[in-house]
CSV table of C-alpha atoms in Angstrom, one decimal:
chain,number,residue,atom,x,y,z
A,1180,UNK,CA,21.6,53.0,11.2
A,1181,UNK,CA,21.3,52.1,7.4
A,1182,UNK,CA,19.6,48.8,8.1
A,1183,UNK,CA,16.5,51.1,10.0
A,1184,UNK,CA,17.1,53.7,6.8
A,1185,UNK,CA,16.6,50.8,4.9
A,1186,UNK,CA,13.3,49.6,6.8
A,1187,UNK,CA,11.9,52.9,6.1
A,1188,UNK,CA,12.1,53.5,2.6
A,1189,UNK,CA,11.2,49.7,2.1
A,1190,UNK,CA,7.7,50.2,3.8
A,1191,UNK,CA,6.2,51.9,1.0
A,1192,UNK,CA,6.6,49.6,-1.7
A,1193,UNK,CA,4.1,47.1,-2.4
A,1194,UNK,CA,4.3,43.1,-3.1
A,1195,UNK,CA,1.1,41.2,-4.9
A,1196,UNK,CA,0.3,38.0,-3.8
A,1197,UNK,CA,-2.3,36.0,-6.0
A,1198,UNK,CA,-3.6,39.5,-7.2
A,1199,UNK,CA,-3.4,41.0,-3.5
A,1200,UNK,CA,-1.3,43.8,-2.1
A,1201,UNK,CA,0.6,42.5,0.7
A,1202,UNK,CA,2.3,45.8,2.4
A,1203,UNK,CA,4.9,45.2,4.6
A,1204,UNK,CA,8.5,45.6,5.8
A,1205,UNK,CA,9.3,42.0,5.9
A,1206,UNK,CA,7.8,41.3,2.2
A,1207,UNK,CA,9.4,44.2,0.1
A,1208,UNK,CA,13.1,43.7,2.4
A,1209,UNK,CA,13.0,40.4,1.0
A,1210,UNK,CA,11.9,40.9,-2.2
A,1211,UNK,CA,13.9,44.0,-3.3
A,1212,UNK,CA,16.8,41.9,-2.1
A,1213,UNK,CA,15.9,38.9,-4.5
A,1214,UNK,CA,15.6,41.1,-7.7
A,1215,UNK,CA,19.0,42.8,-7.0
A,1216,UNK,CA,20.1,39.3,-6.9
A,1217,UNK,CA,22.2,39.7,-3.4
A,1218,UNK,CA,19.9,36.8,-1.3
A,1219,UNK,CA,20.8,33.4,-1.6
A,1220,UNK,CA,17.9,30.7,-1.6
A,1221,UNK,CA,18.3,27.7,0.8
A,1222,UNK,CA,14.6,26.3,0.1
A,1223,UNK,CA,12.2,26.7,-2.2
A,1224,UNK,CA,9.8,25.2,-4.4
A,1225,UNK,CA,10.7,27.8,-7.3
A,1226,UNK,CA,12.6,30.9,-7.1
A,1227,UNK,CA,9.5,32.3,-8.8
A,1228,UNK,CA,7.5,32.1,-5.5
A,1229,UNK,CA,9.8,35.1,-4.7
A,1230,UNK,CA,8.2,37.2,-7.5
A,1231,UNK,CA,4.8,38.1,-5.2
A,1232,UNK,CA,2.6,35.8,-6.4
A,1233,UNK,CA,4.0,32.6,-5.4
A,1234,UNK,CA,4.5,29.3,-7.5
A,1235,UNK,CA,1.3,27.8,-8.9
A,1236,UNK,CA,0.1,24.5,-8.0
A,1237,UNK,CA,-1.7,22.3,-9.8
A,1238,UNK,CA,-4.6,19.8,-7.5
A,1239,UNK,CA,-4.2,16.7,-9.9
A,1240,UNK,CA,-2.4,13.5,-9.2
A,1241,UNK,CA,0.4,11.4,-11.0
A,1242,UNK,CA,-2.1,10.6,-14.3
A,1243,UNK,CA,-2.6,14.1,-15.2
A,1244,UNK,CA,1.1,15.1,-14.8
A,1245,UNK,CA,2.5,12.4,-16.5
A,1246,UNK,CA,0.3,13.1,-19.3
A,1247,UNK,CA,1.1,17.1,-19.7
A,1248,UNK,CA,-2.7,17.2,-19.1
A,1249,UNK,CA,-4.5,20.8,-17.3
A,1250,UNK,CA,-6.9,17.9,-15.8
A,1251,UNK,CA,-9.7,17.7,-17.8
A,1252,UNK,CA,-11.2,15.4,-21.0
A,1253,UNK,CA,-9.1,12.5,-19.2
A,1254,UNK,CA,-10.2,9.0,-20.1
A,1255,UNK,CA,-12.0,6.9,-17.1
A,1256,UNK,CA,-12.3,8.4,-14.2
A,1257,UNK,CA,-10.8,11.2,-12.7
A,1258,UNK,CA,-11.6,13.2,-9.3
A,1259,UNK,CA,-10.4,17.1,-9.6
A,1260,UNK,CA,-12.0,20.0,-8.1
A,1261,UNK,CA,-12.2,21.9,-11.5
A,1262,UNK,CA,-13.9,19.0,-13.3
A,1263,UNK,CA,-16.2,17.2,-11.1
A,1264,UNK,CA,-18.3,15.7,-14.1
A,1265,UNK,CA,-15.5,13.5,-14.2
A,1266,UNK,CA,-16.4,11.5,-11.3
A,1267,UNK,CA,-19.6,10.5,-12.5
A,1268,UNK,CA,-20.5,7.1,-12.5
A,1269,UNK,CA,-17.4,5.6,-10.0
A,1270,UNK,CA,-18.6,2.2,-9.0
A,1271,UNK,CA,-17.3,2.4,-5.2
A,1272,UNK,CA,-16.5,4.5,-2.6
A,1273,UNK,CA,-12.5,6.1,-3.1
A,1274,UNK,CA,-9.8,8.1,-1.5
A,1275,UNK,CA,-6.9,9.5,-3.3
A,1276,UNK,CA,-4.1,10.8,-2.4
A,1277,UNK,CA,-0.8,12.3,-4.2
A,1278,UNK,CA,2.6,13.3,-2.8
A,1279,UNK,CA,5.1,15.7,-4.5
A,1280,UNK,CA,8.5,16.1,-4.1
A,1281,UNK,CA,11.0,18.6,-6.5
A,1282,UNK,CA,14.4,19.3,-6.9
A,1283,UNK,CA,16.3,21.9,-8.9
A,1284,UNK,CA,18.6,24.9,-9.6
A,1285,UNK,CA,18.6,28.4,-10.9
A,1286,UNK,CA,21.2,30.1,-12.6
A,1287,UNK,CA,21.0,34.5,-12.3
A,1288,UNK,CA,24.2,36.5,-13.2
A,1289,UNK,CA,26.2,34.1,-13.3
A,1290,UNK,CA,24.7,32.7,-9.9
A,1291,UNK,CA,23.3,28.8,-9.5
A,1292,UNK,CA,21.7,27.7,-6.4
A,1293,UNK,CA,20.1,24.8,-5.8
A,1294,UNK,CA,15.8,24.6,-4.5
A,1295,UNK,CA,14.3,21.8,-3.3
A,1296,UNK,CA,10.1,21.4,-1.5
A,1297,UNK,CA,7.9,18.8,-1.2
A,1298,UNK,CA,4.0,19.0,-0.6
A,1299,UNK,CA,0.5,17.4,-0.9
A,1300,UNK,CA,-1.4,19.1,-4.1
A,1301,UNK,CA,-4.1,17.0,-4.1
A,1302,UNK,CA,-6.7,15.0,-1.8
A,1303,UNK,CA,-10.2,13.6,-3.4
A,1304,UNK,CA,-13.1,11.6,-1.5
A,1305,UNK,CA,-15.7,10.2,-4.0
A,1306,UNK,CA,-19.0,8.4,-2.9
A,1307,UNK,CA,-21.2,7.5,-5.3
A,1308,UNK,CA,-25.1,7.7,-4.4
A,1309,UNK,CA,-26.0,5.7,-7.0
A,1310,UNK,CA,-24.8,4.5,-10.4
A,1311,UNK,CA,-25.0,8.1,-12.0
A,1312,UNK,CA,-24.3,10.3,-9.0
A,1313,UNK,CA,-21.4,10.8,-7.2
A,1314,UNK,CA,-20.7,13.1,-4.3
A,1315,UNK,CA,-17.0,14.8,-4.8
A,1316,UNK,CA,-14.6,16.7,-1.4
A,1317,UNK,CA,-11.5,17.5,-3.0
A,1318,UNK,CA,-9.1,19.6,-1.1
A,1319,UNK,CA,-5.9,21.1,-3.6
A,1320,UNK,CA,-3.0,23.5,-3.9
A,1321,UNK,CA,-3.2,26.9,-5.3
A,1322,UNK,CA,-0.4,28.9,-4.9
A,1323,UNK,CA,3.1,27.8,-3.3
A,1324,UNK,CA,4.9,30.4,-1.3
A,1325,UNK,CA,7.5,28.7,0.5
A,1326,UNK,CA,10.8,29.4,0.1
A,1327,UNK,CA,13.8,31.1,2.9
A,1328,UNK,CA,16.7,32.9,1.3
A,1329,UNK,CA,19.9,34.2,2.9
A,1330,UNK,CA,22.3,36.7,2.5
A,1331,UNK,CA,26.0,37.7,4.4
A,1332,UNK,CA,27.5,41.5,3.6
A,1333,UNK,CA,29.6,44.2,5.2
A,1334,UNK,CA,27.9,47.1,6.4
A,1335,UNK,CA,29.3,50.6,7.5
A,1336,UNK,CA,28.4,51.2,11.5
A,1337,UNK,CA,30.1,54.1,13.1
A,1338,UNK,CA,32.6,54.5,11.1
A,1339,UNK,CA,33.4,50.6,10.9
A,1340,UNK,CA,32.5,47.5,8.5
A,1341,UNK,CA,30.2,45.3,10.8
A,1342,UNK,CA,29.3,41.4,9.6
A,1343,UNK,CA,25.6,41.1,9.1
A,1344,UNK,CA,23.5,38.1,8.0
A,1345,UNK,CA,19.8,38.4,6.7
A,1346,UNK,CA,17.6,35.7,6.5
A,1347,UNK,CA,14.3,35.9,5.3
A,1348,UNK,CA,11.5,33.1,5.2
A,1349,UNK,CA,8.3,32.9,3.6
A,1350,UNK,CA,5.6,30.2,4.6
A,1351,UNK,CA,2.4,29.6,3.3
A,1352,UNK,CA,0.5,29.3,0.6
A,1353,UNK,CA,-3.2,28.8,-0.7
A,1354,UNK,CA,-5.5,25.7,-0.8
A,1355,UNK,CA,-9.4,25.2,-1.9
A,1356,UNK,CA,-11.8,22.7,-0.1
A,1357,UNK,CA,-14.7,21.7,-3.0
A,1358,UNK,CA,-18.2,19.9,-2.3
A,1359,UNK,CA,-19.5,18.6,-5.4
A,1360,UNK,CA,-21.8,16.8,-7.2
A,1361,UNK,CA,-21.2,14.7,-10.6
A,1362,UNK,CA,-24.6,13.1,-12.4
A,1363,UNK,CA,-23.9,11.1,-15.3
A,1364,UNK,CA,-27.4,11.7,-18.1
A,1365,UNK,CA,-27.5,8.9,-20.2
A,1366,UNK,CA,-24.5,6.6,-21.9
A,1367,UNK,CA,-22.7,10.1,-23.2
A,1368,UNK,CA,-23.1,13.0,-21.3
A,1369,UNK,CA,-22.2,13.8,-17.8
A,1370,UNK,CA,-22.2,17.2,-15.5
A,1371,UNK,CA,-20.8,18.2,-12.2
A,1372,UNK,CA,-20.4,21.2,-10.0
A,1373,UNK,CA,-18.8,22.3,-7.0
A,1374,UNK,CA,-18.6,25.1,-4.7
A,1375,UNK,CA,-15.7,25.4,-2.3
A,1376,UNK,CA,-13.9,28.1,-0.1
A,1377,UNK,CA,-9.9,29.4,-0.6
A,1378,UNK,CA,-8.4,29.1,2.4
A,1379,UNK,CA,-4.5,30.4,3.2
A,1380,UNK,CA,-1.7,31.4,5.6
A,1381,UNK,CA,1.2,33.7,4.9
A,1382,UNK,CA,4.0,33.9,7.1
A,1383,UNK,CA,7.4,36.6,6.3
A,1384,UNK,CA,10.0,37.0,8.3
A,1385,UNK,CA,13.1,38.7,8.6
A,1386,UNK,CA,15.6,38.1,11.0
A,1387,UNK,CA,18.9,39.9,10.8
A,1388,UNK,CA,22.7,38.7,13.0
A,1389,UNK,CA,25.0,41.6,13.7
A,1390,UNK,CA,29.0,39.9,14.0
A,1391,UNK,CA,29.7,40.0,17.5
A,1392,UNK,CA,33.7,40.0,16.8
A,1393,UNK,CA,32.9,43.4,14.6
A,1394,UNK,CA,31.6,45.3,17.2
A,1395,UNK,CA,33.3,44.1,20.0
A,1396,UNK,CA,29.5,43.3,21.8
A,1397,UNK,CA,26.7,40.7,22.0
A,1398,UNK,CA,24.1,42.0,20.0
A,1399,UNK,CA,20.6,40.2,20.1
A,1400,UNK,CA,19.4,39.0,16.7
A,1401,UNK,CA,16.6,41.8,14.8
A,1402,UNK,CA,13.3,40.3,13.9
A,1403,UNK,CA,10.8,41.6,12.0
A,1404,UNK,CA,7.5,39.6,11.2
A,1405,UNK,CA,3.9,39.7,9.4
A,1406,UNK,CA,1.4,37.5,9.0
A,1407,UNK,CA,-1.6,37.3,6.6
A,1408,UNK,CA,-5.2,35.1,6.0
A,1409,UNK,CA,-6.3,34.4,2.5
A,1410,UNK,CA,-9.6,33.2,1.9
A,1411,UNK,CA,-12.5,33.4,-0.5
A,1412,UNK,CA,-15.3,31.6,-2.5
A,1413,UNK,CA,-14.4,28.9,-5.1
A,1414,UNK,CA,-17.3,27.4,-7.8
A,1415,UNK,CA,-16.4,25.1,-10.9
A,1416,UNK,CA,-18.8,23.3,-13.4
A,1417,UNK,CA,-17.8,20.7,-16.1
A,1418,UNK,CA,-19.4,19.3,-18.7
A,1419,UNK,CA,-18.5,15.6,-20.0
A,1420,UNK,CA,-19.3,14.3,-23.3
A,1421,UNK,CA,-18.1,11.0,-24.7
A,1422,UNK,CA,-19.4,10.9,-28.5
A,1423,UNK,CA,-18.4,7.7,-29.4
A,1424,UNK,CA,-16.8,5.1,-27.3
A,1425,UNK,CA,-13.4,6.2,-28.4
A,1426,UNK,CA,-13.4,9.3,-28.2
A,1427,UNK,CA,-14.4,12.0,-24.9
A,1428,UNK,CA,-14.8,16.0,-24.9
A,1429,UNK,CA,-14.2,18.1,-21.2
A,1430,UNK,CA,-15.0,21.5,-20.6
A,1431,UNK,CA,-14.5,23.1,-17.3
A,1432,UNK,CA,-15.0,26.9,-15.6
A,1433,UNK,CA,-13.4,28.0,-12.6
A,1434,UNK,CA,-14.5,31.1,-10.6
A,1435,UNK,CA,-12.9,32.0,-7.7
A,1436,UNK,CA,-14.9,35.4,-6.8
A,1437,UNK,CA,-12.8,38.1,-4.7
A,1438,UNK,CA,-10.6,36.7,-2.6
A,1439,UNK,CA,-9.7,38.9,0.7
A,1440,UNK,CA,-6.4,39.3,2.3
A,1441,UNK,CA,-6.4,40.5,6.0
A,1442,UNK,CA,-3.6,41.0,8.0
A,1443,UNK,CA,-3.2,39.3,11.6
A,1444,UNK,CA,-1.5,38.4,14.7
A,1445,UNK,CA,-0.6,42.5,15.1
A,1446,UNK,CA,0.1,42.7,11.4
A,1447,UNK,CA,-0.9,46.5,10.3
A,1448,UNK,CA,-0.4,46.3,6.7
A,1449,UNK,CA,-1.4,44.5,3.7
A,1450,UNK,CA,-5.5,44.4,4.0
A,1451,UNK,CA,-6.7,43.9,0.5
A,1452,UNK,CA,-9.5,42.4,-2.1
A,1453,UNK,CA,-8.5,41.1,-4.6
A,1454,UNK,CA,-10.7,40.3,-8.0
A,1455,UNK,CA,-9.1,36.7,-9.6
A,1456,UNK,CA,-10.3,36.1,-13.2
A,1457,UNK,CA,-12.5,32.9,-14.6
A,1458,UNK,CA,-10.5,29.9,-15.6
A,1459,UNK,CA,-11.6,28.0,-18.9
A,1460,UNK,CA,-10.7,24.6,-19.6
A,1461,UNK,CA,-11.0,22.1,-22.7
A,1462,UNK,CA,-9.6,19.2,-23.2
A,1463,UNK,CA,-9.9,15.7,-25.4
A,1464,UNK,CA,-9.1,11.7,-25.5
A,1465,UNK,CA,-9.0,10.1,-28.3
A,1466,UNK,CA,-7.9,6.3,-28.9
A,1467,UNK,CA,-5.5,5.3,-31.5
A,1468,UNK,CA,-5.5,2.3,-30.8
A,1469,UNK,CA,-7.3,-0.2,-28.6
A,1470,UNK,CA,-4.6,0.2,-26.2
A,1471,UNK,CA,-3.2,3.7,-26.9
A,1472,UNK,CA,-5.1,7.0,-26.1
A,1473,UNK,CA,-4.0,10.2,-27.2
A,1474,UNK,CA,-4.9,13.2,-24.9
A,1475,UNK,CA,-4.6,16.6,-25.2
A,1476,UNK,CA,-6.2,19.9,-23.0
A,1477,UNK,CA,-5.6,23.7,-22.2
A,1478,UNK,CA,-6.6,25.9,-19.7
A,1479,UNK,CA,-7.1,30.0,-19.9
A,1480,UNK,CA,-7.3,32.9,-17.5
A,1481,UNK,CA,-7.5,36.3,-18.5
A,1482,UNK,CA,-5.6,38.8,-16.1
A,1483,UNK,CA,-5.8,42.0,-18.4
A,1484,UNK,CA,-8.0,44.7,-17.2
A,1485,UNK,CA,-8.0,43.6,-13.6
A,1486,UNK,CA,-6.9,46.9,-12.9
A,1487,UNK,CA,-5.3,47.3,-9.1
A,1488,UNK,CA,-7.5,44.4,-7.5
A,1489,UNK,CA,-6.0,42.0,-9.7
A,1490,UNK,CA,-2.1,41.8,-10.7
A,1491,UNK,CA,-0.4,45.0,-10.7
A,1492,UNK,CA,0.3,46.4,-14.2
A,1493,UNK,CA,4.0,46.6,-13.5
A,1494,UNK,CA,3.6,42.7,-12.5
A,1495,UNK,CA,0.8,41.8,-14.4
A,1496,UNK,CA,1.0,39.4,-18.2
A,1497,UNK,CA,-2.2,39.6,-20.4
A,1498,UNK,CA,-2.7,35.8,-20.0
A,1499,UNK,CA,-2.3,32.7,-18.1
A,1500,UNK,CA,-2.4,29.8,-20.7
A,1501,UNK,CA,-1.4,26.3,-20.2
A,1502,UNK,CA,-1.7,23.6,-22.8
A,1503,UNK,CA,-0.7,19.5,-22.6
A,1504,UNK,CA,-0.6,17.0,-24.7
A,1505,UNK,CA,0.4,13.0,-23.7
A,1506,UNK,CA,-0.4,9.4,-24.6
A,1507,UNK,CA,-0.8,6.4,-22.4
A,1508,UNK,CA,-0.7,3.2,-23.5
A,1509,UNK,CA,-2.5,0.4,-21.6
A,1510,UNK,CA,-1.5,-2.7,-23.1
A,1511,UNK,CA,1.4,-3.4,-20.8
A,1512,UNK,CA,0.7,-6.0,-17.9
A,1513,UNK,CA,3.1,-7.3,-15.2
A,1514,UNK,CA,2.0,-10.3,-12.8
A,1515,UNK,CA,-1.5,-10.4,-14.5
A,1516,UNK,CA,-2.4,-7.2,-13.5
A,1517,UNK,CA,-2.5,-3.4,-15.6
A,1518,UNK,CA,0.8,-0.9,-15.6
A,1519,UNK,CA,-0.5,1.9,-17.8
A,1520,UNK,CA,2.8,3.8,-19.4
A,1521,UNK,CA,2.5,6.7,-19.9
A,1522,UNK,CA,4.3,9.7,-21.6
A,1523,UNK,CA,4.0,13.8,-22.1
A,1524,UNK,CA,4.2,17.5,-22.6
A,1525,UNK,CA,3.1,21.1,-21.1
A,1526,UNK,CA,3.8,24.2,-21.6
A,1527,UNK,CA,3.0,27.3,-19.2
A,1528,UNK,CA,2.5,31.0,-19.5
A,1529,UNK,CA,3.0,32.7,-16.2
A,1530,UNK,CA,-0.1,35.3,-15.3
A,1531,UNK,CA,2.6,37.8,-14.0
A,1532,UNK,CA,6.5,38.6,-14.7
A,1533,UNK,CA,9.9,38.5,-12.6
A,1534,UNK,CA,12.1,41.4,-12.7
A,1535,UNK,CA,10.3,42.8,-15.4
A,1536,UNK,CA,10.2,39.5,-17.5
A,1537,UNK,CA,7.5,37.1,-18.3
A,1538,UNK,CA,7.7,33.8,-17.1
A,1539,UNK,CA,6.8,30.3,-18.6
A,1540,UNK,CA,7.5,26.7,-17.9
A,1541,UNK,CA,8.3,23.6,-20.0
A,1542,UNK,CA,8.5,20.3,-19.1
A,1543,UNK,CA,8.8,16.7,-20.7
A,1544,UNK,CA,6.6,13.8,-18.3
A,1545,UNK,CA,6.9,9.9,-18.3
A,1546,UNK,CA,5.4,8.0,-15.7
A,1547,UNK,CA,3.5,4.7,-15.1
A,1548,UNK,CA,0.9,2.6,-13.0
A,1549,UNK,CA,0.1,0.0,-11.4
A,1550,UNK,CA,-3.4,-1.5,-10.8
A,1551,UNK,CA,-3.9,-3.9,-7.7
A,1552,UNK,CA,-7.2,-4.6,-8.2
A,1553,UNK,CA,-10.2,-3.6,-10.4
A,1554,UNK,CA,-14.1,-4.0,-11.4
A,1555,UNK,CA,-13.7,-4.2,-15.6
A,1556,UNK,CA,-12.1,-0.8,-16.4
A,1557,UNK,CA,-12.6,0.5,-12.5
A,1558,UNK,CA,-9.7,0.6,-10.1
A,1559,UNK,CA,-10.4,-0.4,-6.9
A,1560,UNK,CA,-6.5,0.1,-5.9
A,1561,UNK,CA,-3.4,1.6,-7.7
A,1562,UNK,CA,-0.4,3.1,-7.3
A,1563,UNK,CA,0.7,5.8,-9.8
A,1564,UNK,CA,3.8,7.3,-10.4
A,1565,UNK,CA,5.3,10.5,-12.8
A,1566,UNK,CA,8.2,11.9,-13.2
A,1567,UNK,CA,8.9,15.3,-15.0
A,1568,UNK,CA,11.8,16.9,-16.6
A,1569,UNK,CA,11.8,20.8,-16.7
A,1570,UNK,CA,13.0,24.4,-17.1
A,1571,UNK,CA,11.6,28.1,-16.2
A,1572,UNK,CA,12.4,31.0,-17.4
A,1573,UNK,CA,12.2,35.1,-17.2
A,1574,UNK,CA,14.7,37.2,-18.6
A,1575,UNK,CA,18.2,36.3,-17.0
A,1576,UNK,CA,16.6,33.4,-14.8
A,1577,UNK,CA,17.0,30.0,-15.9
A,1578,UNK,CA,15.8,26.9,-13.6
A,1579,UNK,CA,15.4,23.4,-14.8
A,1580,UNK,CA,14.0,21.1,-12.2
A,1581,UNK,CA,12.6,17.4,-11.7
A,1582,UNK,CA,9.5,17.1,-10.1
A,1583,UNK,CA,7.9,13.8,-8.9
A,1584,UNK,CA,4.0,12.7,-8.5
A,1585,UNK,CA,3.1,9.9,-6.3
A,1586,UNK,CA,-0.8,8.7,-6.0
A,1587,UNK,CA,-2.4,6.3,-4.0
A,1588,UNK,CA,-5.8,5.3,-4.9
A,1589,UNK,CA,-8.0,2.6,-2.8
A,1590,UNK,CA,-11.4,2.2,-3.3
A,1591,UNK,CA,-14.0,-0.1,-2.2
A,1592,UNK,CA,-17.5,-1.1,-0.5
């Protein structure tokens, strides 16, 4: 049969997820079929989580998005895994929370489809011991790889065309759980550390329908399915430094260590380390005004020279760089209470490439808040939304998307 030829010759290729080999006949059937541009998506969050390496996720809430920011040098408060000195000095215990829908399309020769996910990037607890100190658990996405795509195509089977239809899903993704600690030293400096664990699930299948008018039988449907566990150290460290009272320097490392990719549930193929390079992150506030901050931040990771436990060199771009820049404006007020506007930009620069291409994302943020109740500056409660307005791109694909924040904050003794 040309569908079991097919398997064959498929189970030698190789697919990289997060800088991990991922062998399998599910995983390239599906892939090589996405590149050749015959597979239809129903669901995804990008058609870039296709590529092998999945969609990246970024743990902040609705603030940081709105404001193009990579999460770090933020005015107030803020309570991300990657800059924990952040959270020093928060005046009461908190929980927050942020929800994230999307929606978009793709356009490939000629072809748009439409994609569509939602998911949770980002959960932080804060206590504070004392008024330096806080304790940080922060639990946030990594790595989206959730997405199904379909295709429908003749096929020669003695001698006859025979209906088949391939479906092929991918679900799962990767996630880091942080313990931290931020300690604020003195009026203008503050530090903070965590160390976590990556933890992740991967689920491919591939299930393929045989027409049962074509050859004149009932055949039962052909599954074919692997499943893999990601996991790995995390560690970050920040530093926060607020010069004058109008002004506020971040910087933030990331390491991540080697992560390991093992194969279960009777899954053969695909066992792998995997060597993810150190993240570097900067970023600023500055007020213009009383009531207008301007903020700006960038984030780095090196992938060149990873060699085969990192990205592929077929697969692999020298960089990943992000940058932001966005200004919120806090002078706005509605039924005596604070609703920060808010307004940005971010650009992107893919660590890897799609068919061959390099891939980078743009997008234009707005958003705004709402403060139920506070101590001074300090919100005990808010609601936050942004909204964002964006495209990808890599070689012939074109997506533009929205995307939507939602985060909950509540706080108190």
């Amino acid at each position: 049969m040309v569908f079991l030829d097919t398997l064959r010759t498929s189970a030698s290729r190789r697919l990289r997820i997060l800088g991990v080999q991922a062998c399998g006949v599910t995983v390239l059937m599906g892939l090589s079929a996405a590149f050749a541009g015959i597979w239809t998506p129903l669901e995804a969050q990008s058609i870039l989580a296709a590529g092998g390496l999945g969609a990246p996720i970024e743990g902040v809430d609705s603030r940081a998005r709105s404001l193009g920011s990579v999460g770090i040098g933020l005015s107030g408060f803020s309570f991300y895994h990657f800059d924990p000195a952040g959270a020093a000095g928060a005046r009461a215990p908190l929980i927050q929370a942020s929800l994230q829908p999307s929606w978009g399309e793709f356009t490939q020769s000629d072809s748009t489809q439409s994609t569509h996910a939602s998911r949770f990037p980002h959960l932080a607890i804060g206590y504070p011991v004392n008024d330096n100190a806080t304790v940080l658990f922060t639990y946030s996405g990594v790595l989206d790889q959730r997405w199904r795509m379909f295709s429908q195509r003749d096929l020669p089977l003695s001698g006859q065309a025979v209906t088949v239809s391939d479906e092929f899903l991918s679900d799962g993704g990767l996630a880091v759980v942080n313990l931290g600690w931020a300690q604020r030293l003195g009026e203008k400096w503050a530090v903070g550390a965590t160390i976590g664990y990556h933890t992740g699930n991967l689920v491919r299948s591939l299930t393929r329908t045989f027409d049962a008018g074509d050859l004149g039988v009932n055949v039962d449907p052909f599954v074919q399915v692997g499943t893999w566990q990601i996991s790995g150290p995390a560690a970050t460290a920040s530093v926060r430094w607020d010069p004058v009272p109008a002004a506020r320097i971040g910087l933030g490392v990331e390491w991540a260590g080697d992560l390991e990719i093992s194969p279960t549930n009777g899954t053969t193929l695909g066992g792998q380390t995997a060597e993810v390079p150190i993240r570097f992150r900067i970023g600023g506030t500055g007020s213009l005004t009383p009531d207008l901050d301007l903020m700006a931040s960038v984030s780095y990771a090196n992938w060149d020279g990873q060699g085969g436990s990192g990205l592929g060199a077929e697969a692999r771009s020298s960089a990943e760089i992000n940058y932001g820049v966005g200004l919120e404006f806090t002078g706005f007020g509605f039924l005596d209470r604070t609703m920060p506007l808010r307004i940005g930009y971010r650009h992107a620069d893919y660590p890897y490439t799609f068919s061959q291409s390099e891939a980078q994302e743009s997008q234009f943020a707005f958003g705004l808040g709402y403060v139920f109740a506070a101590i001074d500056e300090y919100a005990l409660a808010s609601l936050d939304l942004g909204a964002e307005r964006g495209k990808r791109t890599a070689g012939s694909l074109e997506e533009s998307f929205w995307r939507a924040t939602f985060t909950l904050r509540l706080s108190g003794n």
